[in-house]
Amino acid sequence: MTDFSEVERIKAESRLLRGTLAASLADAATGAIAEDDTQISKFHGIYQQDDRDLRAERRRQKLEPAYRFMIRARMPAGICTPAQWLALDALANTYANGTLRVTTRQAFQFHGVIKRDLKPTIGAINEALLSTLAACGDVNRNVMAPPVSALASIREQTAAAAAALADHLSPRTGAYHEIWLGGDKLASSEAESEPVYGATYLPRKFKIAFAIPPLNDVDVHAQDLGFIAIVEDRELIGYNVTAGGGMGMSHGLAETYPRLADTLGFITPEQVIPVAEAVVTTQRDHGDRTERKHARLKYTIDEHGLDWFLAEIQRRAGVELAPAHEVAFSQRGDPHGWLEDERGAWHYTLFVENGRLADRGEARQLSGMRAIAQVHEGEFRLTANQNVVIAGVSADARAGIDALLSEYGMIRPATPLRLNSLACVGLPTCGLALAESERYLPELIDRLDKLLADSGLDDEPIVIRMTGCPNGCARPYVAEIGLVGKAEGSYNLFLGGGFDGRRLNRLYAENVDDQGIVDALAPLLADYAARREADERFGDFVVRAGHVAAVAEGPQVQQRQQN
Ligand code: SRM
Ligand code: SF4
């Protein structure tokens, strides 16, 4: 295995994800787990981190870093019940840092859990009938599907398909039950098998989303595999299949790049699972296991060519894909506030800035959601835009929800720019962050809002996204304004992404600080206000006006960023 990456060795020796995790958890001499286990724990939904705000001081005091763990609970299509919400909320306060974090993949994260509290936290998540298994790691991650659609039955069908697919692609190892839930130890893992993944799982993470046009809230073209619902006469007739999307890149490594998915063709709803399995096993067998930075499906497709890839999928699935249908996307943001669906059920989308549910002064979104969960009879759905939908409210129950939203100060005035903003977690928990993200974007938006107001653009829903490093967790390369951390206080500014998520943006300015961002955007926004055409989006304008170079439109677009 000499050519294989170190993580491949760790997986191969892990006995289907056991590693030495049990011993690591029992070791009271350190707040950390063994180094190899930090890779294996990801498959169990756990990341070892340390509080980076405390690093220097801990070092000065000659203490080990303040090790804390992030736990991710996955939920296909972002759906959970009020009882599950209450269980997670209790854990946030008992074992985590008193906040709940909604992620850009419709999942929940807990931050700040110490080692000895991992077991009770994971036990309680499972008691609530949720799981952290495969929330991270080289496997299929949380499967996304739209949380709201005026077409209730189509939403239901895509959510059910997402759940079935998540189940089908879930690891089969008994390690999770054994380590976290007191399940019986197997004498040997040889009795077990991973029918889809095999003993070394995938070369890298793998991501799937369902979308219902015209809403592209899940950024379907940024996913390894996408299913775009095709609806005729209000009936779901099947899906366009897309493959090869991904955001991650590394500064200074030109062979890494964000890429939008290609469209492969059309399939019927019954063909979703065989086609998905064919894509996953193709990536399992042909993905790069020597270099993790080059191991995502997007690179496998670029190496082997799209024709080869399509032929391989069709052969493995025993399915011939039909020509894709025309689709148009016109919106990516969530429909904030109340929305009624075709069956007369009401859904309230609550804006949660950067996904952090917390109590801050009079704005008590965490407590407010707890109060709502105590009376709500429908369900909750997390959105890929880091918001929460209080779903399935009867007309009679609306007033009660409204009263709680206002009692807990949960609705704060927010401009369209803020409502269309996303920031990844970044500092202080993310070990890969080069710059602030979640803690900084709200302030920057205050300043940009002033610029927009000065140019009479306060009603413009410009999509702005920030990440603390180039990995792209808030999908910044499909934003109209993308800010990607390079170093403390310094960002690369990308402009010109398509409003519909179907065009990558371009690098516009490097290493800009707070004032540099404002200075770079001020003349562009003024020009936009002066010269834009009717209904022209900012991302389209900067391309048309020549502020950034044009890139090809359409699903096959691919752009290698300048580094
Ligand atoms: Fe991510 C790694 C947070 C969505 C691309 N991501 C990380 C880690 C786990 C850092 C690490 O490896 O040590 C971050 C934990 C931070 C923390 O303290 O919580 C992290 N990623 C997140 C979340 C929480 C961002 C958020 O603010 O919501 C999202 C959790 C999603 C979930 O529930 O599963 C999150 N990450 C994404 C997305 C968006 C998406 O999935 O649609 C992407 C871009 C799409 C893609 O995968 O290409 C993304 N994360 C990455 C990458 C780059 C992967 C690559 O191909 O290069 C890394 C780094 C890695 O894997 O080595 C990464
Ligand atoms: Fe961390 Fe980078 Fe992802 Fe932000 S984009 S959460 S800084 S890995």
XYZ file of C-alpha atoms and ligand atoms in Angstrom:
634
model
C 0.000 0.000 0.000
C 3.022 2.253 -0.207
C 1.509 4.551 -2.813
C -1.714 4.942 -0.921
C -2.354 7.908 1.336
C -1.919 7.524 5.090
C -5.673 7.682 5.623
C -6.062 4.622 3.357
C -3.745 2.690 5.673
C -5.699 3.825 8.718
C -9.005 2.783 7.158
C -7.621 -0.579 6.027
C -6.320 -1.362 9.508
C -9.391 -0.067 11.299
C -11.434 -3.301 11.223
C -14.415 -1.569 9.690
C -14.077 1.702 11.584
C -13.156 0.409 15.034
C -9.548 1.537 15.147
C -8.529 1.996 18.760
C -11.416 4.339 19.496
C -12.669 2.401 22.513
C -9.220 2.593 24.123
C -8.869 6.261 23.168
C -12.128 7.073 24.922
C -11.074 5.189 28.031
C -7.715 7.001 28.298
C -8.264 9.589 31.024
C -4.691 10.929 30.811
C -5.510 13.174 27.859
C -8.475 15.072 26.479
C -7.506 13.860 23.002
C -7.927 10.590 21.134
C -5.092 8.701 19.409
C -3.955 10.278 16.157
C -5.171 7.488 13.866
C -8.508 7.554 15.689
C -8.980 11.211 14.733
C -9.497 9.917 11.169
C -11.740 6.999 12.159
C -13.873 9.127 14.499
C -14.993 11.218 11.514
C -16.927 8.258 10.131
C -18.734 8.228 13.485
C -19.620 11.925 13.049
C -16.963 13.294 15.401
C -14.074 15.707 14.803
C -11.365 16.369 17.312
C -10.748 20.103 17.544
C -9.225 22.498 20.024
C -10.340 25.977 20.956
C -8.054 28.107 18.816
C -8.798 31.230 20.844
C -7.080 29.496 23.772
C -4.140 27.950 21.898
C -1.457 30.521 22.649
C -2.357 30.822 26.328
C -2.486 27.036 26.785
C 0.910 26.747 25.124
C 2.281 29.472 27.399
C 1.001 27.546 30.400
C 2.520 24.344 29.002
C -0.894 22.696 28.924
C -2.133 20.422 26.181
C -4.495 22.195 23.744
C -8.078 22.641 24.995
C -9.339 19.570 23.143
C -13.021 19.668 22.316
C -15.072 17.646 19.868
C -17.513 18.656 17.197
C -20.373 16.202 16.696
C -22.511 16.226 13.558
C -25.973 14.660 13.562
C -27.233 13.868 10.107
C -30.847 13.945 9.054
C -31.791 13.305 5.429
C -33.557 16.317 3.900
C -32.906 18.116 7.201
C -36.062 16.742 8.816
C -36.598 16.198 12.536
C -39.585 15.994 14.847
C -40.297 18.364 17.755
C -39.341 15.578 20.196
C -36.009 15.159 18.410
C -35.495 18.904 18.489
C -36.018 18.968 22.233
C -33.540 16.120 22.703
C -30.867 17.907 20.645
C -31.539 21.201 22.366
C -31.045 19.581 25.762
C -27.685 18.170 24.619
C -26.555 21.567 23.345
C -26.973 22.918 26.832
C -25.754 19.911 28.803
C -22.675 18.810 26.874
C -21.938 21.368 24.133
C -21.332 25.109 24.128
C -24.978 26.126 24.572
C -25.584 26.628 20.855
C -26.937 24.480 18.043
C -25.329 24.940 14.636
C -27.383 24.391 11.474
C -25.012 23.390 8.680
C -24.970 24.060 4.943
C -26.005 20.395 4.457
C -29.173 20.494 6.559
C -27.541 18.840 9.557
C -26.879 19.865 13.167
C -23.496 20.370 14.777
C -22.589 20.500 18.432
C -19.351 22.258 19.313
C -17.249 22.092 22.446
C -18.017 18.571 23.680
C -15.261 17.134 25.878
C -14.074 13.558 25.467
C -15.860 12.032 28.428
C -19.154 13.510 27.252
C -18.964 12.014 23.770
C -20.633 8.752 24.739
C -23.619 10.227 26.582
C -24.138 12.768 23.800
C -24.064 10.187 21.030
C -26.191 7.826 23.088
C -28.850 10.496 23.522
C -28.792 11.417 19.824
C -29.458 7.777 18.975
C -32.146 7.489 21.643
C -33.873 10.310 19.780
C -33.681 8.056 16.690
C -31.102 10.203 14.938
C -27.551 9.219 14.076
C -24.101 10.673 13.690
C -22.787 7.664 11.724
C -21.512 8.784 8.309
C -22.167 12.457 9.028
C -18.455 12.849 8.178
C -15.755 10.559 6.734
C -15.092 8.966 3.341
C -18.683 7.910 2.771
C -21.915 9.354 1.509
C -22.771 12.376 3.697
C -26.125 13.820 4.726
C -28.408 13.637 1.693
C -30.028 16.977 0.973
C -33.511 17.672 -0.373
C -35.609 20.847 -0.473
C -37.290 21.664 2.840
C -40.116 23.650 1.281
C -41.890 23.727 -2.026
C -45.295 24.963 -3.034
C -45.665 21.449 -4.490
C -46.083 19.504 -1.248
C -46.283 16.060 -2.803
C -43.112 16.553 -4.850
C -41.274 17.726 -1.741
C -42.475 14.673 0.125
C -41.317 12.348 -2.634
C -37.860 13.900 -2.877
C -37.483 13.827 0.922
C -38.490 10.150 0.948
C -36.046 9.409 -1.872
C -33.296 11.212 0.064
C -34.040 9.128 3.165
C -34.090 5.861 1.199
C -30.793 6.712 -0.463
C -29.194 7.715 2.842
C -30.287 4.410 4.274
C -29.034 2.422 1.297
C -25.626 4.085 1.448
C -25.247 3.977 5.210
C -22.231 1.964 6.447
C -23.154 -1.517 7.709
C -20.322 -1.907 10.234
C -21.282 -2.857 13.781
C -18.492 -0.611 15.097
C -20.813 2.311 15.763
C -23.195 0.313 17.940
C -20.360 -1.431 19.645
C -18.405 1.705 20.574
C -21.156 4.199 21.347
C -24.300 2.287 22.141
C -23.078 -0.652 24.183
C -23.750 -3.120 21.379
C -22.212 -6.602 21.476
C -18.593 -6.818 20.422
C -18.008 -9.060 17.463
C -15.214 -11.536 17.978
C -14.022 -10.648 14.520
C -15.030 -8.014 12.020
C -14.553 -10.639 9.317
C -18.162 -11.719 9.858
C -19.218 -8.265 8.713
C -18.967 -6.641 5.354
C -19.611 -3.340 3.662
C -21.462 -4.415 0.522
C -21.336 -1.007 -1.168
C -18.143 0.473 0.194
C -15.783 -2.409 0.904
C -13.256 -2.357 3.736
C -11.584 0.944 2.822
C -14.769 2.888 2.099
C -14.522 5.678 -0.490
C -11.375 7.568 -1.466
C -12.988 10.747 -0.104
C -16.273 12.273 1.090
C -19.277 11.984 -1.232
C -22.282 14.304 -1.413
C -25.776 13.970 -2.860
C -28.656 16.438 -3.176
C -32.145 16.509 -4.659
C -33.492 19.770 -6.094
C -36.936 20.891 -7.202
C -36.732 23.630 -9.863
C -37.076 26.558 -9.970
C -35.524 26.514 -6.491
C -31.842 25.597 -6.291
C -31.560 26.003 -2.533
C -29.319 22.919 -2.228
C -26.801 24.118 -4.850
C -27.296 20.896 -6.724
C -24.453 21.590 -9.181
C -21.964 21.809 -6.310
C -22.652 18.180 -5.316
C -20.870 14.978 -6.320
C -24.265 13.627 -7.379
C -27.507 15.502 -7.965
C -31.083 14.580 -8.759
C -33.163 17.387 -10.241
C -36.891 16.655 -10.044
C -38.724 16.789 -13.360
C -42.384 17.571 -12.806
C -45.094 17.331 -15.463
C -48.722 18.133 -14.697
C -47.786 18.272 -11.005
C -46.486 14.683 -11.153
C -42.887 13.681 -10.523
C -41.853 11.815 -13.666
C -38.184 11.408 -12.782
C -34.907 13.213 -12.335
C -32.111 14.756 -14.332
C -28.911 13.279 -12.944
C -25.877 15.510 -12.435
C -22.404 14.426 -11.309
C -18.970 15.826 -10.588
C -19.661 18.989 -8.616
C -17.451 20.051 -5.741
C -16.102 23.221 -4.170
C -12.834 22.424 -2.441
C -9.535 23.853 -3.648
C -6.242 24.756 -2.016
C -4.538 28.140 -2.291
C -1.509 27.780 -4.546
C -2.405 24.328 -5.915
C -3.662 24.843 -9.463
C -4.557 21.169 -9.849
C -7.324 21.618 -7.256
C -10.397 23.546 -8.339
C -14.096 24.090 -7.750
C -16.189 22.432 -10.403
C -19.859 22.422 -11.297
C -21.548 19.122 -12.059
C -22.173 17.797 -15.567
C -25.647 16.651 -16.546
C -25.666 12.928 -17.346
C -29.266 12.374 -18.448
C -32.732 11.538 -17.173
C -33.924 8.597 -15.052
C -37.194 7.471 -13.493
C -37.704 7.592 -9.707
C -37.177 3.786 -9.428
C -33.724 4.146 -10.967
C -32.373 6.528 -8.318
C -30.864 3.889 -6.035
C -29.186 1.732 -8.717
C -27.780 4.818 -10.450
C -26.539 6.315 -7.180
C -24.920 3.031 -6.217
C -23.271 2.817 -9.630
C -21.817 6.316 -9.215
C -20.609 5.519 -5.702
C -18.965 2.220 -6.674
C -17.357 3.786 -9.757
C -15.814 6.398 -7.498
C -14.883 3.664 -4.986
C -12.992 1.739 -7.678
C -11.542 4.589 -9.744
C -11.155 7.531 -7.352
C -7.593 8.534 -6.461
C -6.499 6.855 -3.220
C -2.953 8.206 -3.360
C -3.573 11.955 -3.051
C -6.512 13.133 -0.935
C -6.530 16.566 -2.513
C -7.251 14.865 -5.821
C -9.651 12.200 -4.628
C -13.124 13.662 -5.195
C -15.428 12.412 -7.946
C -14.908 15.639 -9.941
C -11.283 14.680 -10.551
C -12.187 11.076 -11.394
C -14.533 12.371 -14.102
C -11.963 14.831 -15.437
C -9.257 12.149 -15.518
C -11.319 9.501 -17.285
C -13.658 11.691 -19.340
C -17.412 12.103 -19.160
C -18.163 9.516 -21.872
C -16.254 6.834 -20.013
C -17.964 7.803 -16.772
C -21.456 7.680 -18.241
C -20.800 4.314 -19.892
C -19.490 2.944 -16.596
C -22.557 4.151 -14.678
C -24.953 2.698 -17.225
C -23.131 -0.634 -17.230
C -23.034 -0.919 -13.453
C -26.626 0.224 -12.930
C -28.044 -1.660 -15.890
C -29.887 1.535 -16.732
C -29.739 3.544 -19.915
C -30.113 7.210 -19.129
C -32.558 9.115 -21.362
C -31.760 12.615 -22.629
C -31.981 15.212 -19.878
C -35.016 17.504 -19.679
C -34.712 21.277 -19.859
C -34.632 22.819 -16.391
C -34.526 26.407 -15.207
C -33.584 27.659 -11.763
C -34.513 31.146 -10.652
C -33.930 31.154 -6.910
C -31.463 29.886 -4.337
C -32.404 31.687 -1.151
C -35.049 30.373 1.222
C -38.570 31.813 1.070
C -38.415 33.564 4.476
C -41.557 33.942 6.553
C -44.828 32.104 5.989
C -45.541 30.041 2.891
C -48.677 28.029 2.204
C -48.398 24.827 0.191
C -50.909 23.316 -2.202
C -52.533 21.358 0.645
C -53.130 24.415 2.774
C -50.367 23.637 5.296
C -48.232 26.553 6.439
C -44.458 26.649 6.785
C -42.445 29.358 8.504
C -38.817 29.815 7.460
C -36.831 31.419 10.241
C -33.658 33.281 9.304
C -30.790 32.023 11.472
C -27.727 34.126 10.778
C -24.943 31.750 9.694
C -26.888 28.861 11.186
C -25.984 29.573 14.824
C -28.998 29.078 17.103
C -28.122 30.832 20.333
C -29.511 33.184 22.946
C -27.922 36.601 22.513
C -29.437 39.411 24.537
C -33.041 39.818 23.566
C -32.629 37.626 20.487
C -33.242 34.208 21.999
C -33.510 31.891 19.022
C -32.365 28.792 20.930
C -34.883 29.216 23.762
C -37.547 30.329 21.316
C -37.147 27.222 19.184
C -37.395 25.128 22.360
C -40.676 26.842 23.236
C -41.950 26.277 19.704
C -40.885 22.610 19.777
C -42.939 22.168 22.953
C -46.175 23.131 21.170
C -45.524 22.452 17.488
C -47.389 19.532 15.954
C -45.660 19.379 12.579
C -41.951 18.906 11.960
C -38.805 20.972 11.601
C -36.703 21.110 8.473
C -33.211 22.535 8.286
C -32.278 24.305 5.085
C -29.072 24.224 3.058
C -28.984 27.997 3.606
C -28.514 27.367 7.353
C -32.078 28.325 8.277
C -34.909 26.460 10.031
C -38.398 25.767 8.740
C -41.222 25.298 11.221
C -43.136 23.039 8.890
C -46.687 21.763 8.709
C -48.476 24.411 10.776
C -52.267 24.508 10.566
C -53.944 27.827 9.857
C -55.251 27.829 13.455
C -51.811 27.263 14.975
C -50.110 30.103 13.105
C -50.968 32.807 15.609
C -49.424 30.786 18.451
C -46.164 30.368 16.520
C -46.144 34.056 15.621
C -46.569 34.950 19.281
C -43.573 32.812 20.299
C -41.435 34.171 17.454
C -42.058 37.643 18.748
C -41.892 36.830 22.491
C -38.371 35.427 22.080
C -37.169 38.192 19.750
C -36.499 35.628 17.037
C -37.164 37.835 14.044
C -34.675 40.630 13.584
C -34.878 43.036 10.674
C -32.502 41.786 7.962
C -31.751 43.174 4.523
C -31.966 40.939 1.430
C -28.136 40.850 1.384
C -28.059 39.417 4.905
C -30.890 36.993 4.154
C -28.812 35.717 1.207
C -25.581 35.398 3.160
C -23.805 32.259 4.332
C -20.659 31.870 6.388
C -18.925 28.663 7.332
C -18.000 28.033 10.967
C -14.337 29.061 10.715
C -12.628 30.206 13.922
C -12.379 29.290 16.742
C -13.343 25.643 16.266
C -12.360 24.751 12.708
C -8.820 23.448 12.608
C -8.446 24.415 8.943
C -9.566 28.050 9.199
C -7.074 30.642 7.970
C -9.373 33.578 8.752
C -12.596 34.456 10.577
C -15.883 33.628 8.921
C -19.068 33.167 10.990
C -17.896 35.694 13.588
C -16.970 38.318 10.985
C -19.451 38.240 8.106
C -22.322 39.858 10.075
C -20.162 42.974 10.706
C -19.016 43.165 7.119
C -22.621 42.992 5.997
C -23.417 46.009 8.194
C -20.897 47.966 6.126
C -21.980 46.557 2.778
C -25.619 47.279 3.626
C -24.670 50.949 3.954
C -23.020 50.867 0.532
C -26.095 49.266 -0.971
C -28.404 51.779 0.680
C -26.249 54.666 -0.615
C -26.661 53.310 -4.150
C -30.392 52.673 -3.746
C -29.811 48.921 -3.906
C -31.193 48.000 -0.472
C -33.771 45.635 -1.972
C -31.243 43.623 -3.994
C -30.951 39.969 -2.903
C -27.260 39.549 -3.735
C -25.866 36.131 -2.789
C -22.783 36.666 -0.577
C -20.823 33.855 1.034
C -17.703 33.707 3.176
C -15.404 30.890 4.200
C -12.388 30.945 6.464
C -10.330 28.877 4.002
C -10.554 27.648 0.399
C -12.308 24.355 1.258
C -15.586 25.997 0.356
C -17.946 24.840 3.150
C -20.399 27.702 2.493
C -20.124 27.071 -1.272
C -18.520 30.505 -1.890
C -17.511 29.771 -5.501
C -21.143 29.796 -6.607
C -21.886 33.083 -4.829
C -22.276 36.402 -6.612
C -19.808 37.759 -4.025
C -17.511 35.100 -2.573
C -14.933 35.786 0.147
C -12.386 33.104 0.890
C -10.000 33.397 3.840
C -6.266 33.446 3.110
C -4.779 34.648 6.388
C -5.954 36.478 9.491
C -8.008 39.461 8.281
C -7.248 38.732 4.623
C -9.526 37.322 1.925
C -9.642 36.545 -1.758
C -12.640 38.217 -3.382
C -14.507 36.263 -6.064
C -17.229 37.836 -8.183
C -19.733 36.925 -10.848
C -21.335 33.662 -9.752
C -24.721 32.985 -11.290
C -27.741 33.852 -9.148
C -29.126 30.408 -10.034
C -25.962 28.572 -8.924
C -25.038 27.499 -12.465
C -21.987 29.672 -13.043
C -18.844 29.742 -10.933
C -17.451 33.105 -9.930
C -13.962 34.404 -10.769
C -11.106 35.652 -8.643
C -11.338 39.456 -8.646
C -8.926 40.621 -5.935
C -6.419 38.871 -3.720
C -5.522 39.397 -0.082
C -8.040 42.132 0.671
C -8.776 43.206 4.218
C -12.000 44.613 5.620
C -11.496 48.084 4.120
C -10.136 46.540 0.930
C -13.342 44.536 0.472
C -15.493 47.632 0.915
C -13.233 49.673 -1.390
C -13.302 46.978 -4.071
C -17.073 46.591 -3.986
C -18.069 50.265 -3.695
C -17.414 51.277 -7.337
C -18.853 48.025 -8.670
C -22.083 48.454 -6.736
C -22.312 52.079 -7.847
C -21.786 51.007 -11.458
C -24.392 48.272 -11.011
C -26.901 50.807 -9.691
C -26.209 53.113 -12.630
C -26.041 50.690 -15.538
C -27.880 47.500 -14.727
C -30.629 46.251 -16.989
C -34.101 45.451 -15.721
C -33.978 42.465 -13.345
C -30.267 42.004 -13.996
C -28.518 40.286 -11.081
C -25.263 41.621 -9.652
C -23.380 38.436 -10.597
C -24.553 38.697 -14.210
C -23.845 42.422 -14.327
C -20.192 42.202 -13.293
C -19.658 39.666 -16.071
C -21.581 41.661 -18.733
C -19.877 44.914 -17.741
C -16.480 43.242 -18.055
C -15.511 43.644 -14.399
C -14.722 39.932 -14.396
C -14.017 37.709 -17.370
C -16.980 35.800 -18.764
C -17.074 32.047 -18.290
C -19.143 29.544 -20.195
C -22.728 29.127 -18.991
C -24.374 25.824 -18.361
C -24.025 22.655 -16.387
C -20.689 21.587 -17.876
C -18.913 24.732 -16.865
C -15.590 24.145 -15.225
C -13.182 26.694 -14.036
C -9.697 26.332 -12.720
C -9.130 29.186 -10.309
C -6.063 31.358 -10.603
C -3.908 30.733 -7.585
Fe -16.945 21.415 5.255
C -13.958 20.263 6.292
C -17.553 22.470 8.294
C -20.125 21.797 4.340
C -15.995 21.247 1.906
N -15.899 21.299 6.972
C -14.685 20.721 7.171
C -14.370 20.670 8.675
C -14.871 19.371 9.211
C -12.911 20.948 9.050
C -11.989 19.775 9.225
O -11.911 18.898 8.346
O -11.298 19.745 10.251
C -15.245 21.861 9.167
C -15.682 21.823 10.623
C -15.797 23.223 11.185
C -16.396 23.299 12.519
O -15.703 23.737 13.474
O -17.568 22.983 12.691
C -16.327 21.874 8.104
N -18.549 21.911 6.179
C -18.604 22.425 7.428
C -19.974 22.975 7.744
C -20.371 22.832 9.204
C -20.001 24.452 7.302
C -21.158 25.264 7.808
O -20.872 26.358 8.258
O -22.305 24.830 7.738
C -20.808 22.154 6.747
C -21.252 20.835 7.317
C -22.052 20.059 6.317
C -22.714 18.833 6.845
O -23.666 18.958 7.615
O -22.327 17.728 6.450
C -19.785 21.919 5.659
N -17.903 21.418 3.446
C -19.229 21.722 3.300
C -19.528 21.979 1.923
C -20.872 22.384 1.347
C -21.708 21.222 0.901
O -21.473 20.086 1.333
O -22.616 21.457 0.111
C -18.324 21.836 1.228
C -18.114 22.116 -0.281
C -18.660 21.063 -1.160
C -17.645 19.990 -1.380
O -17.561 19.090 -0.541
O -16.907 20.071 -2.368
C -17.326 21.472 2.195
N -15.240 20.783 4.216
C -15.056 20.858 2.872
C -13.696 20.484 2.566
C -13.047 20.443 1.152
C -13.289 19.122 0.491
C -12.537 18.999 -0.811
O -13.016 18.332 -1.705
O -11.450 19.548 -0.939
C -13.073 20.199 3.802
C -11.631 19.746 4.027
C -11.436 18.288 3.801
O -12.356 17.523 3.565
O -10.271 17.898 3.880
C -14.063 20.403 4.813
Fe -13.279 25.384 8.184
Fe -12.511 26.120 5.785
Fe -14.753 24.731 6.069
Fe -14.677 27.217 6.857
S -14.411 26.536 4.748
S -15.505 25.498 8.057
S -12.629 27.454 7.589
S -12.754 23.996 6.503
